[in-house]
Amino acid sequence: MTACVTEDAAQPDTRPHPAALTIAADGSYAARLARHESTGGWFPERWTLAGPEPYAVPLPGRRPEEAGARLLPLTDGRVLIRRRVADRFTLGLLYPTGPGTGELPLGSVEAAELPLLPASPCGARAYALAPGAGSTVLWLVHDGRQSSVPGQARTVPTCVAEIEGRCTGGVWLDRTGRLLALDQELDGRTKTVAVDLERGGEVSPLLQITEESNDRLLLADPDSGLLVLRSDAAGHDRLGWGVLNSALPVRFPECLRLADAALQPFAVQPGQALAPESSAVAFRIDAAGGTWLGVWRPVERRLRQLPPPRGWLAGTGLWTPDGELRLPFVTPAVPCGLARLPAPATGAQSGDEAPGGPPPADAGRRGDTAEDAADPGLPSGDLVPAGFPVRPGRWVRVPATPPASAASPHLPPPLASTRFTQAESVTQEPYGASAHPSPCRPVPLQQAPLAAREAR
């Protein structure tokens, strides 16, 4: 492991914020709880993002929703909702039915907590965690299959695995929905483990920088293998990055450490096959002065701090493979908008550029800094699930630059935005509707051994 140890800055709150908008696995739909202007009650609202302009469809029920309800949009247009009812959680699928909202009940789970995990990469399956006193149950709450009986669910929530310790987080490591990373707390320490859903929930270590450190995975990109993580191995919480299935060390860039501000990654650019150092990552930055946007690429060695669009649903957005960053926003004049930040403004690499992009202007003149030299006192983090072969990683040495000041960010051109339009007329449940097609992407090398492993 490589770390740069400096004097402790003020420790901001690094806990993740609840998502103001949840986006489907393929970026086709999104969902949020919106507040009714006249009654002040909450109701689900589905956004359609797959067309040239976004538009919103309200999904109100017979009664207002509680503020603690959680939504998960699926790629077939339905929205999974989780509600708290006494000592259990009920689940259902919402869909527009012309003037009203249809709901397909999915059953209930008795638990003190039941956070929904991000939608499986296939876009149809949905999972949830139920932490208990000594273990955590992983539930499959929707399997994506259709029932032959209209108005009934094909399956009820099913226990997939029971994992020792208290598990939180939830990051998918591949495009098939087989490998799930969870942050597992055992004996007062938190480490990230990989759960193999095709092997009955088999658990293997994924991230351990030191025996005494708390190491959490925040974000992963299956295309490039880029991992963004948080660890206190250096004596205080730091953001770092590594490459899945690589034996190279985790790095902790100094540019991702801002005084009196907390950074939380929320989106990574897809399609950068085998080029983790070129993948752009979007961050939500929170400080006493407000919330703004950060964009970082490992190869660029700096954090671009950008003003967000007015009304940004902070901490939400998605990248296109060509490097355009799209940020949802809501204003009184635009109740459903999507600001578009082109690749030149974010420094993201478009799909037709050579992997790695052009080197920085000062490349070759700067020596390696403390964050690039290996720290002999700390071992490298293990970023390879047990049993999976290590592939030779492509790595670029990443010297640090001083963190950019929030008072003088590198301002982009004005954000282009789309306005609200209501063009969809839906009169029935999208029952059996095909999901939006995903673009064809090369298969990364770290995924190829899955089939070979099963053959052996």
CSV table of C-alpha atoms in Angstrom, one decimal:
chain,number,residue,atom,x,y,z
A,1,MET,CA,0.0,0.0,0.0
A,2,THR,CA,1.1,3.6,-0.6
A,3,ALA,CA,0.0,6.4,1.6
A,4,CYS,CA,1.0,10.0,2.2
A,5,VAL,CA,0.8,10.8,5.9
A,6,THR,CA,0.4,14.5,6.8
A,7,GLU,CA,-1.0,16.3,9.7
A,8,ASP,CA,-4.6,15.6,10.5
A,9,ALA,CA,-7.0,18.1,9.0
A,10,ALA,CA,-10.4,18.7,10.6
A,11,GLN,CA,-12.4,15.5,10.2
A,12,PRO,CA,-15.6,16.1,8.2
A,13,ASP,CA,-18.6,13.8,8.3
A,14,THR,CA,-17.9,11.2,5.7
A,15,ARG,CA,-21.1,9.2,6.1
A,16,PRO,CA,-23.0,8.7,2.7
A,17,HIS,CA,-26.1,10.9,2.2
A,18,PRO,CA,-29.4,9.3,1.3
A,19,ALA,CA,-29.9,9.5,-2.5
A,20,ALA,CA,-32.2,12.3,-3.6
A,21,LEU,CA,-32.7,10.3,-6.8
A,22,THR,CA,-32.0,6.7,-7.6
A,23,ILE,CA,-31.0,5.8,-11.1
A,24,ALA,CA,-31.6,2.4,-12.8
A,25,ALA,CA,-28.7,0.1,-13.6
A,26,ASP,CA,-28.6,1.1,-17.3
A,27,GLY,CA,-29.5,4.8,-16.8
A,28,SER,CA,-32.8,4.4,-18.5
A,29,TYR,CA,-35.0,5.4,-15.5
A,30,ALA,CA,-34.7,7.1,-12.2
A,31,ALA,CA,-37.1,7.5,-9.2
A,32,ARG,CA,-37.4,9.8,-6.2
A,33,LEU,CA,-39.8,10.8,-3.5
A,34,ALA,CA,-41.4,14.2,-4.4
A,35,ARG,CA,-43.4,16.5,-2.2
A,36,HIS,CA,-46.9,17.5,-3.2
A,37,GLU,CA,-47.1,21.2,-3.4
A,38,SER,CA,-50.6,21.6,-1.9
A,39,THR,CA,-50.7,18.8,0.7
A,40,GLY,CA,-47.0,18.6,1.6
A,41,GLY,CA,-47.2,14.8,1.4
A,42,TRP,CA,-44.6,12.5,-0.3
A,43,PHE,CA,-45.3,10.5,-3.4
A,44,PRO,CA,-43.0,8.4,-5.8
A,45,GLU,CA,-42.0,10.0,-9.1
A,46,ARG,CA,-40.4,8.1,-11.9
A,47,TRP,CA,-38.1,9.9,-14.4
A,48,THR,CA,-37.5,8.6,-17.9
A,49,LEU,CA,-33.9,9.4,-18.9
A,50,ALA,CA,-33.5,7.3,-22.1
A,51,GLY,CA,-34.9,9.8,-24.6
A,52,PRO,CA,-33.6,13.1,-25.9
A,53,GLU,CA,-35.3,14.9,-23.0
A,54,PRO,CA,-36.2,13.6,-19.5
A,55,TYR,CA,-39.7,13.6,-18.3
A,56,ALA,CA,-41.4,12.7,-15.0
A,57,VAL,CA,-44.4,10.4,-14.3
A,58,PRO,CA,-46.0,10.7,-10.8
A,59,LEU,CA,-46.9,7.4,-9.1
A,60,PRO,CA,-49.1,8.5,-6.2
A,61,GLY,CA,-50.8,5.8,-4.1
A,62,ARG,CA,-54.0,5.9,-2.1
A,63,ARG,CA,-52.3,7.6,0.8
A,64,PRO,CA,-49.1,9.7,1.0
A,65,GLU,CA,-45.8,7.9,1.5
A,66,GLU,CA,-43.6,8.2,4.6
A,67,ALA,CA,-40.4,10.1,4.2
A,68,GLY,CA,-38.5,6.9,5.0
A,69,ALA,CA,-39.8,4.9,2.0
A,70,ARG,CA,-37.1,3.8,-0.4
A,71,LEU,CA,-37.4,3.5,-4.2
A,72,LEU,CA,-35.4,1.4,-6.7
A,73,PRO,CA,-36.2,1.9,-10.4
A,74,LEU,CA,-35.9,-1.2,-12.7
A,75,THR,CA,-35.1,-1.2,-16.4
A,76,ASP,CA,-38.6,-2.4,-17.4
A,77,GLY,CA,-40.1,0.9,-16.1
A,78,ARG,CA,-41.5,-0.3,-12.8
A,79,VAL,CA,-40.3,1.1,-9.5
A,80,LEU,CA,-39.7,-1.1,-6.4
A,81,ILE,CA,-40.8,0.5,-3.2
A,82,ARG,CA,-39.9,-0.5,0.4
A,83,ARG,CA,-42.1,0.8,3.2
A,84,ARG,CA,-41.9,0.4,7.0
A,85,VAL,CA,-45.0,-1.1,8.6
A,86,ALA,CA,-44.7,-1.8,12.3
A,87,ASP,CA,-41.9,-4.4,12.8
A,88,ARG,CA,-41.5,-5.3,9.2
A,89,PHE,CA,-40.9,-3.9,5.7
A,90,THR,CA,-43.3,-4.4,2.9
A,91,LEU,CA,-42.3,-4.4,-0.8
A,92,GLY,CA,-44.1,-3.7,-4.0
A,93,LEU,CA,-43.7,-2.8,-7.6
A,94,LEU,CA,-45.3,0.5,-8.8
A,95,TYR,CA,-46.2,1.2,-12.4
A,96,PRO,CA,-48.4,3.9,-14.1
A,97,THR,CA,-51.9,2.9,-15.2
A,98,GLY,CA,-53.2,6.0,-17.0
A,99,PRO,CA,-54.9,8.2,-14.3
A,100,GLY,CA,-53.7,6.1,-11.4
A,101,THR,CA,-50.9,3.9,-10.1
A,102,GLY,CA,-50.8,0.1,-10.1
A,103,GLU,CA,-49.0,-1.8,-7.5
A,104,LEU,CA,-47.9,-5.5,-7.5
A,105,PRO,CA,-47.2,-6.7,-3.9
A,106,LEU,CA,-43.9,-8.6,-3.4
A,107,GLY,CA,-44.3,-9.7,0.2
A,108,SER,CA,-42.6,-8.5,3.4
A,109,VAL,CA,-39.5,-9.0,5.5
A,110,GLU,CA,-39.5,-8.8,9.3
A,111,ALA,CA,-36.3,-6.9,10.3
A,112,ALA,CA,-35.2,-3.9,12.2
A,113,GLU,CA,-33.4,-2.5,9.1
A,114,LEU,CA,-33.7,-3.4,5.4
A,115,PRO,CA,-31.6,-1.1,3.2
A,116,LEU,CA,-32.1,-1.8,-0.5
A,117,LEU,CA,-28.9,-2.5,-2.5
A,118,PRO,CA,-28.2,-0.9,-5.9
A,119,ALA,CA,-30.0,-2.6,-8.6
A,120,SER,CA,-28.3,-5.7,-10.0
A,121,PRO,CA,-26.4,-4.9,-13.3
A,122,CYS,CA,-29.0,-6.8,-15.2
A,123,GLY,CA,-31.5,-4.2,-14.1
A,124,ALA,CA,-34.2,-6.6,-13.1
A,125,ARG,CA,-33.2,-8.3,-9.8
A,126,ALA,CA,-33.3,-6.4,-6.5
A,127,TYR,CA,-31.6,-7.3,-3.2
A,128,ALA,CA,-31.7,-6.0,0.3
A,129,LEU,CA,-29.7,-6.4,3.6
A,130,ALA,CA,-31.1,-7.3,7.0
A,131,PRO,CA,-28.4,-6.7,9.6
A,132,GLY,CA,-28.9,-8.7,12.8
A,133,ALA,CA,-27.1,-9.1,16.1
A,134,GLY,CA,-24.4,-11.4,14.9
A,135,SER,CA,-25.0,-11.8,11.1
A,136,THR,CA,-26.6,-10.2,8.1
A,137,VAL,CA,-29.2,-11.8,5.8
A,138,LEU,CA,-29.0,-11.0,2.1
A,139,TRP,CA,-32.5,-11.1,0.6
A,140,LEU,CA,-33.6,-11.4,-3.0
A,141,VAL,CA,-36.7,-9.2,-2.9
A,142,HIS,CA,-37.4,-9.3,-6.7
A,143,ASP,CA,-36.0,-11.8,-9.2
A,144,GLY,CA,-37.2,-10.0,-12.4
A,145,ARG,CA,-39.3,-12.9,-13.6
A,146,GLN,CA,-42.9,-12.4,-14.6
A,147,SER,CA,-45.8,-14.3,-13.1
A,148,SER,CA,-48.3,-16.2,-15.2
A,149,VAL,CA,-51.0,-14.9,-12.9
A,150,PRO,CA,-51.7,-11.2,-13.5
A,151,GLY,CA,-51.6,-9.1,-10.3
A,152,GLN,CA,-49.4,-11.6,-8.4
A,153,ALA,CA,-45.7,-11.8,-7.8
A,154,ARG,CA,-43.8,-14.8,-9.1
A,155,THR,CA,-41.7,-15.0,-5.9
A,156,VAL,CA,-41.7,-13.6,-2.5
A,157,PRO,CA,-38.6,-12.3,-0.7
A,158,THR,CA,-36.0,-15.2,-0.6
A,159,CYS,CA,-33.0,-15.5,1.7
A,160,VAL,CA,-29.9,-15.8,-0.5
A,161,ALA,CA,-27.2,-16.0,2.2
A,162,GLU,CA,-26.5,-15.3,5.8
A,163,ILE,CA,-23.2,-13.5,6.3
A,164,GLU,CA,-21.3,-13.3,9.5
A,165,GLY,CA,-21.1,-9.8,11.1
A,166,ARG,CA,-22.9,-6.6,10.3
A,167,CYS,CA,-22.8,-5.9,6.6
A,168,THR,CA,-23.4,-2.5,4.9
A,169,GLY,CA,-22.6,-0.8,1.6
A,170,GLY,CA,-23.1,-2.9,-1.5
A,171,VAL,CA,-21.1,-2.5,-4.8
A,172,TRP,CA,-21.4,-4.8,-7.8
A,173,LEU,CA,-18.1,-6.0,-9.2
A,174,ASP,CA,-19.2,-7.5,-12.5
A,175,ARG,CA,-21.8,-6.9,-15.2
A,176,THR,CA,-23.6,-10.2,-14.6
A,177,GLY,CA,-24.7,-9.6,-11.1
A,178,ARG,CA,-22.7,-12.5,-9.7
A,179,LEU,CA,-20.1,-10.8,-7.5
A,180,LEU,CA,-21.3,-8.3,-4.8
A,181,ALA,CA,-18.9,-6.4,-2.5
A,182,LEU,CA,-20.1,-5.7,1.1
A,183,ASP,CA,-18.5,-3.9,4.0
A,184,GLN,CA,-18.4,-6.5,6.8
A,185,GLU,CA,-17.9,-5.4,10.4
A,186,LEU,CA,-16.4,-8.1,12.7
A,187,ASP,CA,-14.8,-7.6,16.1
A,188,GLY,CA,-14.9,-3.8,15.7
A,189,ARG,CA,-13.1,-3.8,12.3
A,190,THR,CA,-14.7,-3.2,8.9
A,191,LYS,CA,-13.3,-4.9,5.8
A,192,THR,CA,-14.8,-5.3,2.3
A,193,VAL,CA,-15.6,-8.9,1.2
A,194,ALA,CA,-16.8,-10.3,-2.0
A,195,VAL,CA,-20.0,-12.4,-2.0
A,196,ASP,CA,-20.4,-14.9,-4.9
A,197,LEU,CA,-24.1,-15.3,-5.5
A,198,GLU,CA,-23.7,-18.2,-7.8
A,199,ARG,CA,-22.0,-20.2,-5.1
A,200,GLY,CA,-24.6,-19.9,-2.4
A,201,GLY,CA,-23.3,-16.6,-1.0
A,202,GLU,CA,-19.7,-17.8,-0.7
A,203,VAL,CA,-17.7,-15.0,1.0
A,204,SER,CA,-14.0,-14.2,0.3
A,205,PRO,CA,-11.8,-11.3,1.4
A,206,LEU,CA,-11.6,-8.4,-1.1
A,207,LEU,CA,-10.0,-5.5,0.6
A,208,GLN,CA,-7.6,-5.5,3.6
A,209,ILE,CA,-4.9,-2.9,3.7
A,210,THR,CA,-3.8,-3.6,7.3
A,211,GLU,CA,-5.1,-5.9,10.0
A,212,GLU,CA,-6.1,-2.9,12.1
A,213,SER,CA,-7.5,-0.6,9.5
A,214,ASN,CA,-11.1,-0.1,8.5
A,215,ASP,CA,-11.4,-0.5,4.7
A,216,ARG,CA,-14.6,0.2,2.8
A,217,LEU,CA,-15.3,0.0,-0.9
A,218,LEU,CA,-17.3,3.0,-2.2
A,219,LEU,CA,-17.5,2.5,-5.9
A,220,ALA,CA,-16.4,0.0,-8.6
A,221,ASP,CA,-16.4,0.0,-12.4
A,222,PRO,CA,-16.5,-3.5,-13.9
A,223,ASP,CA,-15.3,-2.2,-17.3
A,224,SER,CA,-12.0,-0.8,-16.2
A,225,GLY,CA,-11.6,-2.5,-12.8
A,226,LEU,CA,-11.2,0.9,-11.1
A,227,LEU,CA,-12.1,0.8,-7.3
A,228,VAL,CA,-12.6,3.8,-5.1
A,229,LEU,CA,-12.3,3.1,-1.4
A,230,ARG,CA,-12.0,4.7,2.0
A,231,SER,CA,-9.5,3.6,4.6
A,232,ASP,CA,-8.0,4.8,7.9
A,233,ALA,CA,-4.7,2.8,7.4
A,234,ALA,CA,-2.7,6.0,7.4
A,235,GLY,CA,-4.1,6.9,10.8
A,236,HIS,CA,-7.1,8.9,9.5
A,237,ASP,CA,-9.7,8.4,6.8
A,238,ARG,CA,-8.4,8.8,3.3
A,239,LEU,CA,-9.8,8.2,-0.2
A,240,GLY,CA,-7.8,5.8,-2.3
A,241,TRP,CA,-8.0,3.9,-5.5
A,242,GLY,CA,-6.9,0.5,-6.8
A,243,VAL,CA,-7.6,-2.0,-9.6
A,244,LEU,CA,-9.6,-5.1,-9.2
A,245,ASN,CA,-7.7,-8.3,-9.9
A,246,SER,CA,-4.4,-6.5,-9.7
A,247,ALA,CA,-1.5,-7.0,-7.2
A,248,LEU,CA,-0.5,-3.4,-7.5
A,249,PRO,CA,-0.8,-1.3,-4.3
A,250,VAL,CA,-3.7,1.0,-3.3
A,251,ARG,CA,-2.9,4.7,-3.7
A,252,PHE,CA,-4.2,7.6,-1.7
A,253,PRO,CA,-3.9,10.8,-3.8
A,254,GLU,CA,-3.4,14.0,-1.9
A,255,CYS,CA,-5.7,15.8,-4.3
A,256,LEU,CA,-8.6,13.8,-2.9
A,257,ARG,CA,-8.0,15.2,0.6
A,258,LEU,CA,-9.7,18.6,1.1
A,259,ALA,CA,-9.5,20.5,4.4
A,260,ASP,CA,-12.9,20.8,6.1
A,261,ALA,CA,-14.8,19.1,3.2
A,262,ALA,CA,-16.1,15.6,2.7
A,263,LEU,CA,-16.0,13.8,-0.7
A,264,GLN,CA,-18.4,11.1,-1.7
A,265,PRO,CA,-18.1,9.4,-5.1
A,266,PHE,CA,-21.4,8.8,-6.9
A,267,ALA,CA,-20.6,7.9,-10.5
A,268,VAL,CA,-17.8,6.5,-12.7
A,269,GLN,CA,-17.4,6.7,-16.5
A,270,PRO,CA,-18.2,3.4,-18.1
A,271,GLY,CA,-16.7,1.9,-21.2
A,272,GLN,CA,-13.0,2.5,-20.3
A,273,ALA,CA,-12.0,-1.2,-20.7
A,274,LEU,CA,-8.7,-2.0,-19.0
A,275,ALA,CA,-7.9,1.7,-18.6
A,276,PRO,CA,-8.6,2.4,-14.9
A,277,GLU,CA,-6.3,5.4,-14.8
A,278,SER,CA,-8.4,7.1,-17.5
A,279,SER,CA,-11.8,6.6,-15.9
A,280,ALA,CA,-13.5,9.7,-14.7
A,281,VAL,CA,-15.1,9.7,-11.3
A,282,ALA,CA,-17.7,12.3,-10.1
A,283,PHE,CA,-17.7,13.3,-6.4
A,284,ARG,CA,-20.2,15.2,-4.2
A,285,ILE,CA,-18.3,17.7,-2.1
A,286,ASP,CA,-19.8,18.9,1.1
A,287,ALA,CA,-18.5,21.7,3.3
A,288,ALA,CA,-19.8,24.4,5.6
A,289,GLY,CA,-20.0,26.7,2.5
A,290,GLY,CA,-22.3,24.4,0.6
A,291,THR,CA,-22.3,21.4,-1.8
A,292,TRP,CA,-20.5,21.3,-5.2
A,293,LEU,CA,-19.2,18.9,-7.8
A,294,GLY,CA,-15.8,17.3,-8.1
A,295,VAL,CA,-14.4,15.4,-11.1
A,296,TRP,CA,-11.2,13.3,-10.9
A,297,ARG,CA,-9.2,10.9,-13.1
A,298,PRO,CA,-6.2,9.1,-11.7
A,299,VAL,CA,-4.0,10.0,-14.6
A,300,GLU,CA,-4.8,13.7,-14.3
A,301,ARG,CA,-3.5,14.0,-10.7
A,302,ARG,CA,-5.9,16.7,-9.7
A,303,LEU,CA,-9.5,17.2,-8.5
A,304,ARG,CA,-11.5,19.5,-10.7
A,305,GLN,CA,-14.0,21.4,-8.6
A,306,LEU,CA,-17.0,22.6,-10.6
A,307,PRO,CA,-20.2,24.5,-9.7
A,308,PRO,CA,-23.2,22.3,-10.0
A,309,PRO,CA,-26.4,23.3,-11.9
A,310,ARG,CA,-29.0,25.1,-9.9
A,311,GLY,CA,-31.4,22.7,-8.2
A,312,TRP,CA,-29.0,19.7,-8.5
A,313,LEU,CA,-30.2,16.6,-6.8
A,314,ALA,CA,-26.9,16.4,-5.0
A,315,GLY,CA,-24.9,13.2,-5.1
A,316,THR,CA,-26.7,11.9,-8.2
A,317,GLY,CA,-25.8,11.7,-11.9
A,318,LEU,CA,-24.4,9.4,-14.6
A,319,TRP,CA,-21.7,9.3,-17.1
A,320,THR,CA,-21.9,8.4,-20.8
A,321,PRO,CA,-19.1,6.2,-22.3
A,322,ASP,CA,-18.1,9.3,-24.3
A,323,GLY,CA,-17.4,11.3,-21.1
A,324,GLU,CA,-20.5,13.5,-20.8
A,325,LEU,CA,-21.6,13.9,-17.2
A,326,ARG,CA,-25.4,14.2,-16.7
A,327,LEU,CA,-26.7,15.7,-13.5
A,328,PRO,CA,-30.5,15.7,-12.6
A,329,PHE,CA,-31.9,18.9,-11.2
A,330,VAL,CA,-35.2,20.4,-10.2
A,331,THR,CA,-36.2,24.1,-10.1
A,332,PRO,CA,-39.6,25.8,-9.9
A,333,ALA,CA,-39.4,26.4,-13.7
A,334,VAL,CA,-37.9,23.0,-14.6
A,335,PRO,CA,-39.5,20.2,-12.5
A,336,CYS,CA,-37.5,17.5,-14.3
A,337,GLY,CA,-34.2,18.5,-15.8
A,338,LEU,CA,-30.9,17.0,-16.8
A,339,ALA,CA,-27.8,19.2,-17.0
A,340,ARG,CA,-25.1,18.0,-19.5
A,341,LEU,CA,-21.5,18.6,-18.9
A,342,PRO,CA,-19.4,17.7,-22.0
A,343,ALA,CA,-16.2,15.8,-21.8
A,344,PRO,CA,-13.8,18.8,-22.4
A,345,ALA,CA,-15.2,20.5,-19.3
A,346,THR,CA,-14.7,17.5,-17.0
A,347,GLY,CA,-11.4,16.3,-18.5
A,348,ALA,CA,-13.0,12.9,-19.2
A,349,GLN,CA,-11.6,10.8,-22.0
A,350,SER,CA,-14.0,10.1,-24.8
A,351,GLY,CA,-14.4,6.6,-26.2
A,352,ASP,CA,-12.4,7.2,-29.3
A,353,GLU,CA,-9.3,8.5,-27.5
A,354,ALA,CA,-6.3,6.2,-26.9
A,355,PRO,CA,-6.3,4.6,-23.4
A,356,GLY,CA,-4.7,6.8,-20.9
A,357,GLY,CA,-5.1,10.0,-22.9
A,358,PRO,CA,-2.3,12.6,-23.4
A,359,PRO,CA,0.2,12.9,-20.5
A,360,PRO,CA,0.1,16.0,-18.4
A,361,ALA,CA,2.2,18.9,-19.6
A,362,ASP,CA,4.6,18.5,-16.8
A,363,ALA,CA,5.0,14.7,-17.1
A,364,GLY,CA,8.7,13.7,-17.0
A,365,ARG,CA,9.7,16.9,-15.1
A,366,ARG,CA,8.1,16.0,-11.8
A,367,GLY,CA,9.6,13.4,-9.5
A,368,ASP,CA,7.6,10.8,-7.6
A,369,THR,CA,6.0,12.2,-4.5
A,370,ALA,CA,5.4,10.6,-1.1
A,371,GLU,CA,2.0,9.1,-2.2
A,372,ASP,CA,3.7,7.2,-5.1
A,373,ALA,CA,6.5,5.7,-3.2
A,374,ALA,CA,5.5,2.5,-1.4
A,375,ASP,CA,5.2,2.8,2.4
A,376,PRO,CA,7.3,-0.1,3.8
A,377,GLY,CA,5.3,0.0,7.1
A,378,LEU,CA,2.0,-1.0,5.4
A,379,PRO,CA,1.3,-3.9,3.1
A,380,SER,CA,-0.6,-3.6,-0.2
A,381,GLY,CA,-4.4,-4.1,0.0
A,382,ASP,CA,-5.8,-7.4,-1.4
A,383,LEU,CA,-8.1,-6.5,-4.2
A,384,VAL,CA,-8.6,-10.0,-5.6
A,385,PRO,CA,-11.5,-12.2,-4.5
A,386,ALA,CA,-10.1,-15.6,-3.3
A,387,GLY,CA,-9.9,-18.1,-6.1
A,388,PHE,CA,-9.8,-15.6,-8.9
A,389,PRO,CA,-6.6,-15.3,-10.9
A,390,VAL,CA,-4.6,-12.1,-10.9
A,391,ARG,CA,-4.2,-10.4,-14.2
A,392,PRO,CA,-1.2,-8.1,-15.0
A,393,GLY,CA,-2.4,-4.6,-14.3
A,394,ARG,CA,-1.8,-1.6,-16.5
A,395,TRP,CA,-0.7,1.2,-14.1
A,396,VAL,CA,0.4,4.8,-14.4
A,397,ARG,CA,2.4,6.4,-11.7
A,398,VAL,CA,0.3,9.2,-10.3
A,399,PRO,CA,2.2,12.0,-8.6
A,400,ALA,CA,0.1,14.3,-6.4
A,401,THR,CA,-0.7,18.0,-6.8
A,402,PRO,CA,-1.8,20.3,-4.0
A,403,PRO,CA,-5.6,20.2,-3.6
A,404,ALA,CA,-7.5,22.8,-5.6
A,405,SER,CA,-9.1,25.5,-3.5
A,406,ALA,CA,-12.9,25.5,-3.3
A,407,ALA,CA,-12.8,29.3,-3.6
A,408,SER,CA,-11.2,29.1,-7.1
A,409,PRO,CA,-12.5,26.1,-8.9
A,410,HIS,CA,-11.7,25.4,-12.5
A,411,LEU,CA,-15.0,26.7,-13.9
A,412,PRO,CA,-16.5,24.8,-16.9
A,413,PRO,CA,-18.5,26.4,-19.7
A,414,PRO,CA,-22.1,26.9,-18.9
A,415,LEU,CA,-24.0,23.7,-18.4
A,416,ALA,CA,-26.4,22.7,-21.1
A,417,SER,CA,-29.7,21.5,-19.7
A,418,THR,CA,-32.9,19.9,-20.9
A,419,ARG,CA,-36.3,21.0,-19.9
A,420,PHE,CA,-39.3,19.1,-18.6
A,421,THR,CA,-41.7,17.6,-21.1
A,422,GLN,CA,-44.5,15.2,-20.6
A,423,ALA,CA,-44.7,13.1,-23.7
A,424,GLU,CA,-45.5,9.6,-22.4
A,425,SER,CA,-48.9,8.2,-22.3
A,426,VAL,CA,-48.9,4.9,-20.3
A,427,THR,CA,-52.2,3.1,-19.7
A,428,GLN,CA,-51.0,-0.3,-18.4
A,429,GLU,CA,-48.2,-1.9,-16.5
A,430,PRO,CA,-45.0,-2.4,-18.6
A,431,TYR,CA,-45.6,-6.2,-18.1
A,432,GLY,CA,-43.1,-8.1,-20.2
A,433,ALA,CA,-41.7,-5.0,-21.7
A,434,SER,CA,-38.1,-5.4,-22.9
A,435,ALA,CA,-35.5,-3.5,-21.0
A,436,HIS,CA,-33.6,-0.7,-22.8
A,437,PRO,CA,-30.7,-2.2,-24.7
A,438,SER,CA,-27.3,-1.7,-23.1
A,439,PRO,CA,-24.4,-0.7,-25.4
A,440,CYS,CA,-22.0,-3.4,-26.4
A,441,ARG,CA,-18.8,-3.2,-24.4
A,442,PRO,CA,-15.6,-5.3,-24.6
A,443,VAL,CA,-15.3,-7.9,-21.9
A,444,PRO,CA,-12.6,-7.0,-19.5
A,445,LEU,CA,-9.9,-9.5,-18.8
A,446,GLN,CA,-10.8,-9.8,-15.1
A,447,GLN,CA,-14.3,-11.2,-16.1
A,448,ALA,CA,-13.0,-13.8,-18.6
A,449,PRO,CA,-11.8,-16.3,-16.0
A,450,LEU,CA,-15.3,-16.7,-14.6
A,451,ALA,CA,-16.4,-19.2,-17.3
A,452,ALA,CA,-13.0,-20.9,-17.3
A,453,ARG,CA,-13.2,-21.3,-13.6
A,454,GLU,CA,-16.5,-23.1,-13.8
A,455,ALA,CA,-15.2,-25.3,-16.7
A,456,ARG,CA,-12.4,-26.5,-14.4
